Structure formats: C-alpha cells, structure tokens
Short mmCIF file of C-alpha atoms in Angstrom, two decimals:
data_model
loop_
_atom_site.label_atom_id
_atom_site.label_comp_id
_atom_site.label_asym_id
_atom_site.label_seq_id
_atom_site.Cartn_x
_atom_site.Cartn_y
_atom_site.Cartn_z
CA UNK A 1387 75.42 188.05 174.29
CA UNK A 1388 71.92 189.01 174.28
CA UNK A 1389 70.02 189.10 177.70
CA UNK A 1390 66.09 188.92 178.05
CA UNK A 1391 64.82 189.55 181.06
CA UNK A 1392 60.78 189.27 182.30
CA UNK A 1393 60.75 190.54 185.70
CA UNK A 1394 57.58 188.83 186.33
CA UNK A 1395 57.87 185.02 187.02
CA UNK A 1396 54.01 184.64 187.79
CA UNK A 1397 50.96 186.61 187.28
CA UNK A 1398 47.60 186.21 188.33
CA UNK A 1399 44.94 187.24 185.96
CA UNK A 1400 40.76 187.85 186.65
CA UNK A 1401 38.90 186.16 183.23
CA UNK A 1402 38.07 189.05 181.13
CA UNK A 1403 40.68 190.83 182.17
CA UNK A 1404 43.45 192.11 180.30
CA UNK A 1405 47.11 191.50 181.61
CA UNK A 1406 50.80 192.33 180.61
CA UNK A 1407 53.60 190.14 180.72
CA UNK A 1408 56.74 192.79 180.60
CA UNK A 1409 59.79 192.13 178.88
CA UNK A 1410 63.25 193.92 178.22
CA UNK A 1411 65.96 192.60 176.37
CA UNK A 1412 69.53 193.98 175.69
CA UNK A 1413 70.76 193.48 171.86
CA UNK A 1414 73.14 195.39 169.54
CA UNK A 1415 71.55 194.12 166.27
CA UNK A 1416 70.19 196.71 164.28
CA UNK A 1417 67.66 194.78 162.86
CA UNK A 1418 65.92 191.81 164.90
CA UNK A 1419 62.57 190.02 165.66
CA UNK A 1420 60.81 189.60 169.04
CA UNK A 1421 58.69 186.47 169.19
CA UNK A 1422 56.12 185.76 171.93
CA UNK A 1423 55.57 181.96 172.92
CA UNK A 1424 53.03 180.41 175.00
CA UNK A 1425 53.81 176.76 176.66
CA UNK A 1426 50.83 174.94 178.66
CA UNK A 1427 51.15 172.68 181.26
CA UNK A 1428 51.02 169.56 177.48
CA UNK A 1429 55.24 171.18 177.27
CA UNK A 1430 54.32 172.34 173.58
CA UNK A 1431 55.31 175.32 172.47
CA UNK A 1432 52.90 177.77 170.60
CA UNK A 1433 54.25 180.76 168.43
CA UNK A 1434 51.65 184.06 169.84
CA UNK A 1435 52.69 187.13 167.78
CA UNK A 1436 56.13 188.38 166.23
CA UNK A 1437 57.11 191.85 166.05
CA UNK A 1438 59.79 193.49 163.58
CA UNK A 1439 62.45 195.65 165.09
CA UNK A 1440 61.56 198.20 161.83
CA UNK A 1441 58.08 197.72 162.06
CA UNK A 1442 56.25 200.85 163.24
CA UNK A 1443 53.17 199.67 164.31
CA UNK A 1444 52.86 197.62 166.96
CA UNK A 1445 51.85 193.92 166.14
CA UNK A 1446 48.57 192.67 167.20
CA UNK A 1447 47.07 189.00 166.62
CA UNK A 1448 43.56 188.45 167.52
CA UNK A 1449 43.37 189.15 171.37
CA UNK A 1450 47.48 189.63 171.43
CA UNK A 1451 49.19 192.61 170.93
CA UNK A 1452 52.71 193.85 171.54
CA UNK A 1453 53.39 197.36 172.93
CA UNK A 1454 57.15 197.35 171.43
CA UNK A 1455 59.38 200.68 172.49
CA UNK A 1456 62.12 199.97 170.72
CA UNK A 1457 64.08 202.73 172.55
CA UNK A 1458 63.92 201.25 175.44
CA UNK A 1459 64.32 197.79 174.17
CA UNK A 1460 60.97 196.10 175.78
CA UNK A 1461 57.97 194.51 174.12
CA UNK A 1462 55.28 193.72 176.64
CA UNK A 1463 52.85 191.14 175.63
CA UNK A 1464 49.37 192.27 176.03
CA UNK A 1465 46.40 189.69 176.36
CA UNK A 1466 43.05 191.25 176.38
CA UNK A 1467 39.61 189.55 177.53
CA UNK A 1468 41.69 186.54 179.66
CA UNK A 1469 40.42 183.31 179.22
CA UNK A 1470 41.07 179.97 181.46
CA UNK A 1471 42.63 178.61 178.58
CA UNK A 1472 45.53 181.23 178.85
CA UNK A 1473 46.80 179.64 181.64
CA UNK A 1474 50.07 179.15 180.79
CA UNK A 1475 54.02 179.92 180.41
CA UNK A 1476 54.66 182.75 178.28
CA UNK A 1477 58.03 183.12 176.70
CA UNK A 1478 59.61 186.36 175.64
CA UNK A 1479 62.32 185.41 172.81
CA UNK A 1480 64.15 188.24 170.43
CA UNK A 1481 66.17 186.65 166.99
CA UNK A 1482 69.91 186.84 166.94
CA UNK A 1483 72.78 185.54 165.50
CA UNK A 1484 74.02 184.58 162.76
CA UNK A 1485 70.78 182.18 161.90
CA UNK A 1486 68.27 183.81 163.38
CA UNK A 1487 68.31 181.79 166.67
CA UNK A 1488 65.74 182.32 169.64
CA UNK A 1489 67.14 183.18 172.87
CA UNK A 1490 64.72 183.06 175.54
CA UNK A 1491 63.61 184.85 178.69
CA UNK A 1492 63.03 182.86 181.91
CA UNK A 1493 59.52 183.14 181.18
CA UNK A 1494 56.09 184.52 183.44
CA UNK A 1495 53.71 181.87 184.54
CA UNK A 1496 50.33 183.34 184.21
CA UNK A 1497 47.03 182.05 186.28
CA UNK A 1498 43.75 183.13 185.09
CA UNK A 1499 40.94 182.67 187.32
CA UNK A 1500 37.76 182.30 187.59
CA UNK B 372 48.10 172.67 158.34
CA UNK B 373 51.55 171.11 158.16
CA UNK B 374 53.73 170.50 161.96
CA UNK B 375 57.36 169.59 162.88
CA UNK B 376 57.13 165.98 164.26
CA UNK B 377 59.33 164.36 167.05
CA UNK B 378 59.67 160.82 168.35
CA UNK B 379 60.04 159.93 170.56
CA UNK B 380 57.60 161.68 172.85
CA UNK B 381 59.58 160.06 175.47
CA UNK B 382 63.23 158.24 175.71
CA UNK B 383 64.69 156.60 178.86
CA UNK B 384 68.50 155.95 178.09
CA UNK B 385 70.91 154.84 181.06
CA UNK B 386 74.20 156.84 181.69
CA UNK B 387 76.46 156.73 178.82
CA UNK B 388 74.35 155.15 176.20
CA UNK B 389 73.82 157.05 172.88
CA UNK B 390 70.37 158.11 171.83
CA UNK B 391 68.95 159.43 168.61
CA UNK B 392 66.44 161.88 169.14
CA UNK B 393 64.44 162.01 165.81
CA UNK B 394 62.27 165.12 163.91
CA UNK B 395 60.63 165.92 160.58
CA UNK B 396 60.34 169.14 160.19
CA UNK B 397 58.01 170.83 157.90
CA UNK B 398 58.42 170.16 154.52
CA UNK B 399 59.54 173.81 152.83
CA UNK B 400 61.51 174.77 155.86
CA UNK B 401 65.19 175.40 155.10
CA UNK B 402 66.33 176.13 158.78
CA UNK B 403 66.57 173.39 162.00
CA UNK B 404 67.72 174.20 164.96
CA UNK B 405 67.43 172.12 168.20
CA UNK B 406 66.75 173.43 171.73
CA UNK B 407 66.28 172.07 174.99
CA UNK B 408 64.23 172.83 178.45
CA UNK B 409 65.73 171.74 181.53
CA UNK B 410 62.73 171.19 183.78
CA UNK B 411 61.67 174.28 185.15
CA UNK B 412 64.00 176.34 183.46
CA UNK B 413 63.90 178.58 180.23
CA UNK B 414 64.61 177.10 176.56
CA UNK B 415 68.35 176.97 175.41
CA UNK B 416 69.39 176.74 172.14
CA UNK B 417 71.75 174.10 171.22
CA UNK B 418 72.22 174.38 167.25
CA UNK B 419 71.11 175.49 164.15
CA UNK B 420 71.44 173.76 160.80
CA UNK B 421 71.08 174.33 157.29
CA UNK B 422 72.10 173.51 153.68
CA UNK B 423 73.15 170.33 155.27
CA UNK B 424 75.48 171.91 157.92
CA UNK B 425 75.69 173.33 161.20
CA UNK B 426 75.54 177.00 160.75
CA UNK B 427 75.72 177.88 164.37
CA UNK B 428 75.77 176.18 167.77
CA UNK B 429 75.64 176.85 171.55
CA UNK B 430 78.38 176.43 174.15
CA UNK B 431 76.01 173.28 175.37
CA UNK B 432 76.43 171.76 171.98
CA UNK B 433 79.83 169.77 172.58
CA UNK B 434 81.56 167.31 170.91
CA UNK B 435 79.11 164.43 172.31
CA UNK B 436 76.24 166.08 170.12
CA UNK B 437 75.70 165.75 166.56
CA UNK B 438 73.25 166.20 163.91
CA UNK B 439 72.51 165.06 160.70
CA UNK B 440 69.45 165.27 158.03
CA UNK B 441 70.33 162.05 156.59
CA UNK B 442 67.69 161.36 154.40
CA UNK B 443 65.96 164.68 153.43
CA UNK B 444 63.15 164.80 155.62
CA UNK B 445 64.35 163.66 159.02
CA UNK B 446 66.64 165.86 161.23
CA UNK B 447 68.15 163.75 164.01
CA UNK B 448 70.28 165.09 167.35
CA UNK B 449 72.30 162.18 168.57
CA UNK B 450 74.08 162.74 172.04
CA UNK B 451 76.64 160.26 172.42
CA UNK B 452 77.27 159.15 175.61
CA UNK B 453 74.82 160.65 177.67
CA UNK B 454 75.01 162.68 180.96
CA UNK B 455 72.89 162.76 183.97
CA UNK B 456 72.57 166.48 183.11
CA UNK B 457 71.27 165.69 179.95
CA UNK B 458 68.03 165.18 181.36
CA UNK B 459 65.47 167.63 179.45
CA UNK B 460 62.69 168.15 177.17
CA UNK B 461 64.44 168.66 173.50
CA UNK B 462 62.66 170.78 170.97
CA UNK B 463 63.17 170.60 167.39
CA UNK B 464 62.06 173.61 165.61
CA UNK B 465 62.20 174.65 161.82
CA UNK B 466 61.33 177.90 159.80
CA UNK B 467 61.50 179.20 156.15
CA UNK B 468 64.09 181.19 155.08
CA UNK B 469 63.81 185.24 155.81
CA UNK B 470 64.58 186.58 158.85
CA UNK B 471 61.05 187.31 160.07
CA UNK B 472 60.06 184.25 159.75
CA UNK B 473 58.58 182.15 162.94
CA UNK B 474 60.06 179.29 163.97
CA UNK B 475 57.49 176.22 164.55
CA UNK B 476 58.53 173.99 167.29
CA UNK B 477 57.52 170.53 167.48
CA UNK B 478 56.08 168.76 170.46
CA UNK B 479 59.73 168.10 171.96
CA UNK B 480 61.28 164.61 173.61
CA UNK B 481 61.36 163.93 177.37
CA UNK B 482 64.89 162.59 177.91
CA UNK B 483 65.58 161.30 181.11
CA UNK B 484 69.20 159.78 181.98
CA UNK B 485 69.20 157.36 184.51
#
C-alpha cells in the first residue's frame, strides 16, 4: 500500500513570504499523479496543482509550484508571496490503484501571519 | 463553472438508523468515488464507482455501505445501520476519464451518529 508522509503537521508563514510544505510518498506504480489540496477552516476541499510522474518540468499554477524529484519520491508544494487567505490545511495526495484513487497524507496546517 | 453537489450539508441519524447521503456530480464525469474525514484526521477513501459499478473499494467500505447512481445524475452512499464511528465529514468527488485527470470534490456531509 502506498504511504504519504508530510513531516510537517503545522507551519507558520510571514505574508509575502514563500513557504514549503514537504512531502514523500512510497509507490511502486510506474506511472502516477501527485495532487496538492488545500482545505480551509469552510471543510471544502480545493484541487491546487497536479503533477505527472512523466512530466519533466515541474508543475507550477499561478503562485503554486511543485518541486517534484521523482527519485526520491517527494513533491514539495511551494507557495510564493503568502497571503492570509492561505491559511489553511494542505493535503499531499499521489493517484493509485486500479481507478485512480487519492490516498492522502496527514496533511500540514499552515498559519500565515500578519 | 460546473461543481459536484452534496446534501445534505449536514445529517444527524441515531445509532443504527440508515442514511442516504446524496451527490450530483458533474455532469461529463465518468468516475465517483466517495471519501470520508474523520475530524481531525486525513481523508480516506471508501469507494470508487463507474460504468454503474463499484470498481474499487477500501477496507472501511463493508457490507453496511452501498452505492448506487440510480437515476443518472445522482450518486448516493447509503450506510445501513450506522455506527458511532461513523461520525465524519463524507466527500463525494468525481473526475473525467484519463488518468491525469483531477478529481473535484464536493462540499462533503457532516454525519454525526448519536
């Protein structure tokens, strides 16, 4: 079974500062998808920024960006110029299976302050 | 732009009653699947579903769940006789075929088993 693991269960963040939100994960598909989620304090949950297992540049998605090293199986989430409104869970979740399914890290609550 | 839908926001079901927890997922999707978020813990996958069957499901997903698209456009989980440890925020989530493709959650249930 896969394992994701973010080593980080909260982060505090300066606004207009960047911050990354590690995470490994432990798969033996050759070919998978990372997905990035954010969920606010509303429970929602908010698809960030997908990256391709094949892909070789690293995804980015307005102020998000992904640096993936596939070798060592981690794709940190990267958010650049913090805003209050990133205040928030963030959820580290690879594709597997049979159907694609999500299986999700533990998560990193990240603070931005003032 | 087009959502997944759940109702309802919020159920309140005694121990051992059945509930129906309800979804419409968006309208050229081909995959469900159906999650759930223990309160302060990380999402869980329970099943996925397509082509009008399950095509993979979770250790959680016993034989008190079901689900059924029984009318084209709904997707309904219905636990049967529910648990005290059934207590969590469900997510229904749906996603056009291709791998790569994100999965768009919808704004989940509250469940809480007295």
């Amino acid at each position: 079974a896969q394992k994701i693991t973010q080593t980080q269960p909260g982060m505090f963040v300066q606004e207009k500062e960047a911050v990354t939100l590690d995470c490994t994960y432990d798969t033996s598909d050759q070919s998978y998808g990372l997905f990035w989620y954010k969920q606010p304090s509303s429970g929602e949950m908010i698809f960030l920024i997908y990256q391709g297992s094949y892909d070789e540049q690293n995804a980015t998605e307005g102020r998000y960006s992904l640096n993936f090293q596939k070798a060592r199986k981690s794709a940190n989430l990267v958010i650049s110029a913090s805003q209050l409104g990133d205040s928030a869970m963030y959820f580290c979740a690879p594709n597997g299976g049979a159907t694609n399914k999500l299986i999700f890290g533990t998560g990193t609550l990240l603070a931005v302050q003032p | 732009e087009p959502e997944v839908t759940q109702t309802p926001s919020h159920q309140v079901t005694q121990m051992g009653q059945e509930v129906i927890l309800r979804c419409v997922p968006i309208s050229n999707h081909l995959y469900f699947y159906w999650y759930r978020q223990i309160l302060g813990q990380k999402v869980e996958f329970l099943v996925s579903f397509y082509n009008n069957e399950i095509s993979e499901k979770s250790e959680i997903f016993d034989d008190q769940f079901s689900v059924e698209r029984p009318d084209g456009s709904n997707f309904t989980l219905k636990i049967r006789s529910t648990k005290l440890e059934d207590s969590a925020m469900y997510f229904c989530a749906s996603r056009q075929i291709g791998s790569y493709n994100e999965q768009f959650f919808g704004p989940g249930t509250r469940l809480t088993v007295l």
